[in-house]
PDB file of C-alpha atoms in Angstrom:
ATOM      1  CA  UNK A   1       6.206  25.782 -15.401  1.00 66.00           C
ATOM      2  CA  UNK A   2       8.564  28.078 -13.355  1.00 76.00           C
ATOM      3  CA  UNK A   3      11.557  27.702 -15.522  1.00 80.00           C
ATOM      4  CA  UNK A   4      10.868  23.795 -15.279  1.00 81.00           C
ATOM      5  CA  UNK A   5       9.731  21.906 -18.414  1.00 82.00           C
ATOM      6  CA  UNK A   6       6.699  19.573 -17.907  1.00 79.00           C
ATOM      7  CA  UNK A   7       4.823  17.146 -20.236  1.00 82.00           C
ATOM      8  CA  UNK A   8       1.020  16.756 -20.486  1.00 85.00           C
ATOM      9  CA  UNK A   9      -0.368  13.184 -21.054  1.00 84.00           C
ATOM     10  CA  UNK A  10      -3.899  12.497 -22.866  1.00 89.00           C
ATOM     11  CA  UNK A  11      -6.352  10.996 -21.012  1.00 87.00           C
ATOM     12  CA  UNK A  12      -5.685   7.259 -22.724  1.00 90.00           C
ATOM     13  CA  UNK A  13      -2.217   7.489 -21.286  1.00 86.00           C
ATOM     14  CA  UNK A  14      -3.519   8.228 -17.755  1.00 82.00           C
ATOM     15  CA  UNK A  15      -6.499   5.315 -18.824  1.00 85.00           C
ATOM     16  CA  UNK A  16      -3.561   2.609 -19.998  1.00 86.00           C
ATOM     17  CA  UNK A  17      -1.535   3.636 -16.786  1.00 82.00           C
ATOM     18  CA  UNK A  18      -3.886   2.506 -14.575  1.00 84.00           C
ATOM     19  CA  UNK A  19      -5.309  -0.465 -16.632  1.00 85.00           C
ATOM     20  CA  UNK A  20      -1.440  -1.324 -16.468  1.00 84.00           C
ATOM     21  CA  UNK A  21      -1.401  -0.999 -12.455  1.00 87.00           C
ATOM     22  CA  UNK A  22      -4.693  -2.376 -11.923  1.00 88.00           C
ATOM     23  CA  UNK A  23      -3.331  -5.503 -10.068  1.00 93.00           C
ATOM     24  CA  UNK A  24      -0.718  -3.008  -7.955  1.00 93.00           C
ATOM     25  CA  UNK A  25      -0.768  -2.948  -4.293  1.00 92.00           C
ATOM     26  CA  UNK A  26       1.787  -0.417  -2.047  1.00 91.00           C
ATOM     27  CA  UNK A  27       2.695  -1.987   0.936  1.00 90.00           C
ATOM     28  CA  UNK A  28       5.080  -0.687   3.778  1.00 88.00           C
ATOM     29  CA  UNK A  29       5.798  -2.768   7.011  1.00 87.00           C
ATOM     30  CA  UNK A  30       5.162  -0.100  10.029  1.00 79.00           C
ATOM     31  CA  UNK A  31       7.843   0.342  12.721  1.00 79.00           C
ATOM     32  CA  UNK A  32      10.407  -1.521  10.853  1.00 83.00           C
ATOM     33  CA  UNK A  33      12.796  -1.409   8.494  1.00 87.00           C
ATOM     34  CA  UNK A  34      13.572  -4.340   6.025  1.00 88.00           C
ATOM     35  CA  UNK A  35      15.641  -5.196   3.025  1.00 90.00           C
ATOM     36  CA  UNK A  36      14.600  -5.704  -0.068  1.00 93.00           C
ATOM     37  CA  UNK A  37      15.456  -9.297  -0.501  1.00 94.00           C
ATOM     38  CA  UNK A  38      13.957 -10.477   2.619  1.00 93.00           C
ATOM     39  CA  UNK A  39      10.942  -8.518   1.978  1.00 93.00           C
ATOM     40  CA  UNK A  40      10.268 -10.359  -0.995  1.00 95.00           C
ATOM     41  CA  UNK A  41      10.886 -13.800   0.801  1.00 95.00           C
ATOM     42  CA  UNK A  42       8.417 -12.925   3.716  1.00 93.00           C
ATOM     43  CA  UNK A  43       5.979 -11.411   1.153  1.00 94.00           C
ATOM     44  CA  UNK A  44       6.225 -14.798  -1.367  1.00 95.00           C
ATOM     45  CA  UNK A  45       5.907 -16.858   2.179  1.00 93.00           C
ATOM     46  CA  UNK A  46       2.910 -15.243   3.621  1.00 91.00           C
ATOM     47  CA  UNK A  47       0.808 -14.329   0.550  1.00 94.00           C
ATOM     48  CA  UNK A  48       1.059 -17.553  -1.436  1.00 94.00           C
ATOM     49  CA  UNK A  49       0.500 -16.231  -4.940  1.00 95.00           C
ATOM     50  CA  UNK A  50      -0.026 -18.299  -7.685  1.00 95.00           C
ATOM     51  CA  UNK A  51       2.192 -16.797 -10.061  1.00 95.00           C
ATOM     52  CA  UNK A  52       4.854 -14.165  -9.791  1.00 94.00           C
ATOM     53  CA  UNK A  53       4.604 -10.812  -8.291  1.00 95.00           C
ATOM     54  CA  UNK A  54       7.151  -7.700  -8.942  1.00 95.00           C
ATOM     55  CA  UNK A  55       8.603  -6.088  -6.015  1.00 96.00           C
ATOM     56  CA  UNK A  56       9.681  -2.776  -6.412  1.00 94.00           C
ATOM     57  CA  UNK A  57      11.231  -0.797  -3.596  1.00 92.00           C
ATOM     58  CA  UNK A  58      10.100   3.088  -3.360  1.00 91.00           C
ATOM     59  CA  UNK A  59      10.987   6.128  -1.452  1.00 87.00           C
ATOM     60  CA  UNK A  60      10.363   6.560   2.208  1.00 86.00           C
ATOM     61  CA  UNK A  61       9.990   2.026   2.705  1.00 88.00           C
ATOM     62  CA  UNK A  62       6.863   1.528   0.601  1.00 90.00           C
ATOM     63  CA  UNK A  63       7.391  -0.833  -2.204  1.00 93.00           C
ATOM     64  CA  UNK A  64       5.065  -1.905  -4.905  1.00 94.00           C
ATOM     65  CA  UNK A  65       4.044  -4.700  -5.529  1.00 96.00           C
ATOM     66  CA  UNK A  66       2.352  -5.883  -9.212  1.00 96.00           C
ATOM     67  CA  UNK A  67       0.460  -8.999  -9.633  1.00 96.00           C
ATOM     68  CA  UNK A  68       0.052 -11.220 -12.469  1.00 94.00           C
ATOM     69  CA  UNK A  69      -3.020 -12.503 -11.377  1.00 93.00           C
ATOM     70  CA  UNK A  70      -6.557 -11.028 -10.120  1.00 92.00           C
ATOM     71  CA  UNK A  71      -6.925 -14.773  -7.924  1.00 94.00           C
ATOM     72  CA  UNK A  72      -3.293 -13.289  -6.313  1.00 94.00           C
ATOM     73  CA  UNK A  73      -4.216  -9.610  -5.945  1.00 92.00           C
ATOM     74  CA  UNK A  74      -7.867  -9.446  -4.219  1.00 89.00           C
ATOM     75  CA  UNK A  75      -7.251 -11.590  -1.316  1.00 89.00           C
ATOM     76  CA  UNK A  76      -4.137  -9.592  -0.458  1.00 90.00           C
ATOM     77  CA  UNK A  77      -6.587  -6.507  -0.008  1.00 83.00           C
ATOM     78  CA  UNK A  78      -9.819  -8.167   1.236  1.00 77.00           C
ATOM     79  CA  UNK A  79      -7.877 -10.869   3.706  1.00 74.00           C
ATOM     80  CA  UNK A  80      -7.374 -10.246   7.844  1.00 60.00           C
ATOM     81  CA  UNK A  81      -4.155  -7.885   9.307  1.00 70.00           C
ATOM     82  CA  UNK A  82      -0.925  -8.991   7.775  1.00 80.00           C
ATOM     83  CA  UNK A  83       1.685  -8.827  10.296  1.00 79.00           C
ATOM     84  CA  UNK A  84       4.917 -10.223  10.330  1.00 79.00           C
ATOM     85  CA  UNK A  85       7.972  -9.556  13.074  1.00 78.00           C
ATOM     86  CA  UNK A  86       5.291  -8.232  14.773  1.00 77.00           C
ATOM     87  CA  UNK A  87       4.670  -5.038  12.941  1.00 80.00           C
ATOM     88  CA  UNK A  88       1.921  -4.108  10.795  1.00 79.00           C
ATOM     89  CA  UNK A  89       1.875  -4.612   7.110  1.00 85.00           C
ATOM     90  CA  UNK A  90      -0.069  -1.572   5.969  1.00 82.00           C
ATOM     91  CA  UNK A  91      -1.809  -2.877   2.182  1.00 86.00           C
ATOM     92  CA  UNK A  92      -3.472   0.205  -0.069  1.00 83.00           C
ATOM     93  CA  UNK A  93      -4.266  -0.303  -3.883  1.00 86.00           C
ATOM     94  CA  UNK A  94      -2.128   1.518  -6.065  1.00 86.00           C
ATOM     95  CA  UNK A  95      -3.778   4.621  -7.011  1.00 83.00           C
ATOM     96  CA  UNK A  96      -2.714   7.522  -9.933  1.00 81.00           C
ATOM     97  CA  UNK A  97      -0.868  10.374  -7.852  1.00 80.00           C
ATOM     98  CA  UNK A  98       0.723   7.994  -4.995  1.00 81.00           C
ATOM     99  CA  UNK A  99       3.520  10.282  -3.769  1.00 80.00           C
ATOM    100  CA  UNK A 100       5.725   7.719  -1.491  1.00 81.00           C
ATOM    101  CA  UNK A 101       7.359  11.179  -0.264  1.00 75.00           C
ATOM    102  CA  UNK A 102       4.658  12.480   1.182  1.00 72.00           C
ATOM    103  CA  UNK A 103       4.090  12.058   4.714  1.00 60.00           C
ATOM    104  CA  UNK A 104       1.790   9.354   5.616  1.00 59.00           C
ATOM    105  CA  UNK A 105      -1.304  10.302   7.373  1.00 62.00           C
ATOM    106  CA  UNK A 106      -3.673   7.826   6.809  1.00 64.00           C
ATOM    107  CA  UNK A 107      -3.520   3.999   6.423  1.00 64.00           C
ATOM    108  CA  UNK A 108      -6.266   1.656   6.134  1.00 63.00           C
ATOM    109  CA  UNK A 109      -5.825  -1.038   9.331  1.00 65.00           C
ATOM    110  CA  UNK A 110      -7.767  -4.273  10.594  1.00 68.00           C
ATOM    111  CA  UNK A 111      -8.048  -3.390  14.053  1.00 70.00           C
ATOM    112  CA  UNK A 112      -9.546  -6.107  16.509  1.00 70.00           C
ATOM    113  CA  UNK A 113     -11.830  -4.919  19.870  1.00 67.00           C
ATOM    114  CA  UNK A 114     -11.895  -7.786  22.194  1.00 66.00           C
ATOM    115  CA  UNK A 115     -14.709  -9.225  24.003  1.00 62.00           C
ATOM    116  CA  UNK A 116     -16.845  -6.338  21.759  1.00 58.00           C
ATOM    117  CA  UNK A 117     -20.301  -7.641  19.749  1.00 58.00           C
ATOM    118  CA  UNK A 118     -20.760  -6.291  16.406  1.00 56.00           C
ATOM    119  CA  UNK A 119     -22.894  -3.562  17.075  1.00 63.00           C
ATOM    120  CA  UNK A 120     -21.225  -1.810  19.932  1.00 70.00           C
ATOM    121  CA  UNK A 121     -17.834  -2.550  17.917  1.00 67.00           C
ATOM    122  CA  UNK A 122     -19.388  -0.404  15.029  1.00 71.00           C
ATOM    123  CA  UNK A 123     -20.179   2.614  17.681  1.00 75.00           C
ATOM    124  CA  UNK A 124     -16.882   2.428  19.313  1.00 71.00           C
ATOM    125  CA  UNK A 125     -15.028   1.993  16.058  1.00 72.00           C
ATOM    126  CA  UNK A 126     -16.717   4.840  14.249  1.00 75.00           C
ATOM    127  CA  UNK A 127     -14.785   7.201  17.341  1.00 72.00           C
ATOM    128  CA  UNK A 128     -11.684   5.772  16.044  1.00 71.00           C
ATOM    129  CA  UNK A 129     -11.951   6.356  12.458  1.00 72.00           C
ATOM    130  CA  UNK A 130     -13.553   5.610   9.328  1.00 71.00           C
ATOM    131  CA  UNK A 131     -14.796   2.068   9.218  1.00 73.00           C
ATOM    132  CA  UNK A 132     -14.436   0.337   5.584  1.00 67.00           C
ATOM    133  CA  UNK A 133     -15.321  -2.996   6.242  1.00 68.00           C
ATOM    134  CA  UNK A 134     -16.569  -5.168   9.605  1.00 70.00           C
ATOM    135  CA  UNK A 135     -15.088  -8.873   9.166  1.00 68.00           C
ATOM    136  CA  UNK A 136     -18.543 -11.089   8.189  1.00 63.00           C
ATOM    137  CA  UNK A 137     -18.079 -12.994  11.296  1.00 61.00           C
ATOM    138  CA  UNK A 138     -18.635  -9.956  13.672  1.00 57.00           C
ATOM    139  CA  UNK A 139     -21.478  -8.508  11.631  1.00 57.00           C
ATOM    140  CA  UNK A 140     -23.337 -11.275  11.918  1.00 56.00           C
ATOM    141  CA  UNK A 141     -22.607 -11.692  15.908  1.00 58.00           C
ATOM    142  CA  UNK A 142     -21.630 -14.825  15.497  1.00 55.00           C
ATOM    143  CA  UNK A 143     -18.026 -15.061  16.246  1.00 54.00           C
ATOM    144  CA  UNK A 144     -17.488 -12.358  19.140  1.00 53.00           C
ATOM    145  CA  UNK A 145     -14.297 -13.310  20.196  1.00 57.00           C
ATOM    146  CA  UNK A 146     -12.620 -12.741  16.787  1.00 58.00           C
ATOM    147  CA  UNK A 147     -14.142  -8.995  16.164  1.00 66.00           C
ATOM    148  CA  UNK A 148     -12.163  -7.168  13.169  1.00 68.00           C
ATOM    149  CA  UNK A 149     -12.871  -4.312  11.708  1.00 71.00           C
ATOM    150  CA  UNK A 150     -11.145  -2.811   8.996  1.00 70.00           C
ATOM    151  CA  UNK A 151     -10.587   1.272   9.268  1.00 71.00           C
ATOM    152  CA  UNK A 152      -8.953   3.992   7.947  1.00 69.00           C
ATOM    153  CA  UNK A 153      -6.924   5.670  10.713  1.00 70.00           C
ATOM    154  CA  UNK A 154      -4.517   8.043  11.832  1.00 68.00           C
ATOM    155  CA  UNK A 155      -1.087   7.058  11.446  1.00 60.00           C
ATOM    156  CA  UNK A 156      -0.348   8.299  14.510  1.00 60.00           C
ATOM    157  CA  UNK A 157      -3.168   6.081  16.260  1.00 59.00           C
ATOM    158  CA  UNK A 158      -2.022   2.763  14.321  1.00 53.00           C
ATOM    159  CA  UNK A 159       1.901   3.286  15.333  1.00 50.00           C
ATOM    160  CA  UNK A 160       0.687   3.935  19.460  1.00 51.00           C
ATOM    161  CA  UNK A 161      -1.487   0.475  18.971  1.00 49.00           C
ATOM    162  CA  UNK A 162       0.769  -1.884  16.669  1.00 46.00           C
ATOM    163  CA  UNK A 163       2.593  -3.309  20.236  1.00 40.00           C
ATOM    164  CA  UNK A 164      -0.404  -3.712  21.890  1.00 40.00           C
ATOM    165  CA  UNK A 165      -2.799  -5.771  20.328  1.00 41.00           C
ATOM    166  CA  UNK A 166      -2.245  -7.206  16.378  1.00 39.00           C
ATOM    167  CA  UNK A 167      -3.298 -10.976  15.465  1.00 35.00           C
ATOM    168  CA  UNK A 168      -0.328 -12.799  14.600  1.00 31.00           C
ATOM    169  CA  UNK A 169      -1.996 -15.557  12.926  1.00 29.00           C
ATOM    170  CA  UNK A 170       0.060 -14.773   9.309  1.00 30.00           C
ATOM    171  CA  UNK A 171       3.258 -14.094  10.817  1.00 23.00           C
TER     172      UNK A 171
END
């Protein structure tokens, strides 16, 4: 393809590819910069896995991370904001086509409006971006204090609120 050779996989290479990378997160700590090592410390530290995980560092600071186990890899996704040094940990399953070089646009963030109820939270959120999941506590009204939402946002919008206001409860 313009003078550059290329190679075509079958569809079962593409299917044992992502069977392979099925327990694979990308992660990249916003508004910081950290080695490798002590990524892997914090990481180990905060997330508490049962068994091993593989860092691996990528272009542009997003790394990979692979677990061993399922019990490791879903509550890493489906658990509050992970922040540490006070900066955002942005968490995204691997998916086929992840290009760490391209520019970031969009990350998915747990975003907390104080002092909001669940169903003006939803209305206000929806202006900010696209709302994946409301934390069951704030759905069901009963914890108004604590009122997380998780959203896909602008990058932009997520770098302009990470001083502000981010729970430091796993730091």
């Amino acid at each position: 393809m313009n003078g550059v050779s290329s190679i075509k996989f079958s569809s079962r290479v593409h299917q044992l590819i992502e069977e392979s990378m099925s327990k694979s997160i990308i992660v990249k700590l916003l508004g910081r910069r950290i080695g490798y090592s002590a990524f892997h410390n914090k990481l180990y530290a905060l997330w508490k896995p049962s068994r091993h995980f593989r860092l691996m560092d990528l272009d542009n600071e997003y790394f990979l991370v692979r677990f061993q186990a399922i019990e490791d890899y879903t509550p890493v996704l489906a658990r509050e904001p992970w922040v540490f040094f006070r900066k955002y940990l942005t968490v995204q399953p691997w998916r086929m086509g992840f290009d760490p070089s391209a520019l970031l646009t969009e990350v998915m963030a747990w975003i907390r409006f104080s002092g909001l109820l669940g169903s003006l939270l939803k209305v206000i959120g929806e202006l900010v971006g696209r709302i994946i999941k409301i934390d069951d506590n704030t759905k069901s009204e009963s914890r108004g204090q604590f009122a997380w939402m998780a959203m896909c946002i602008d990058r932009k919008f997520i770098l302009r609120i990470n001083c502000i206001e981010l729970s430091t409860s796993h730091c």
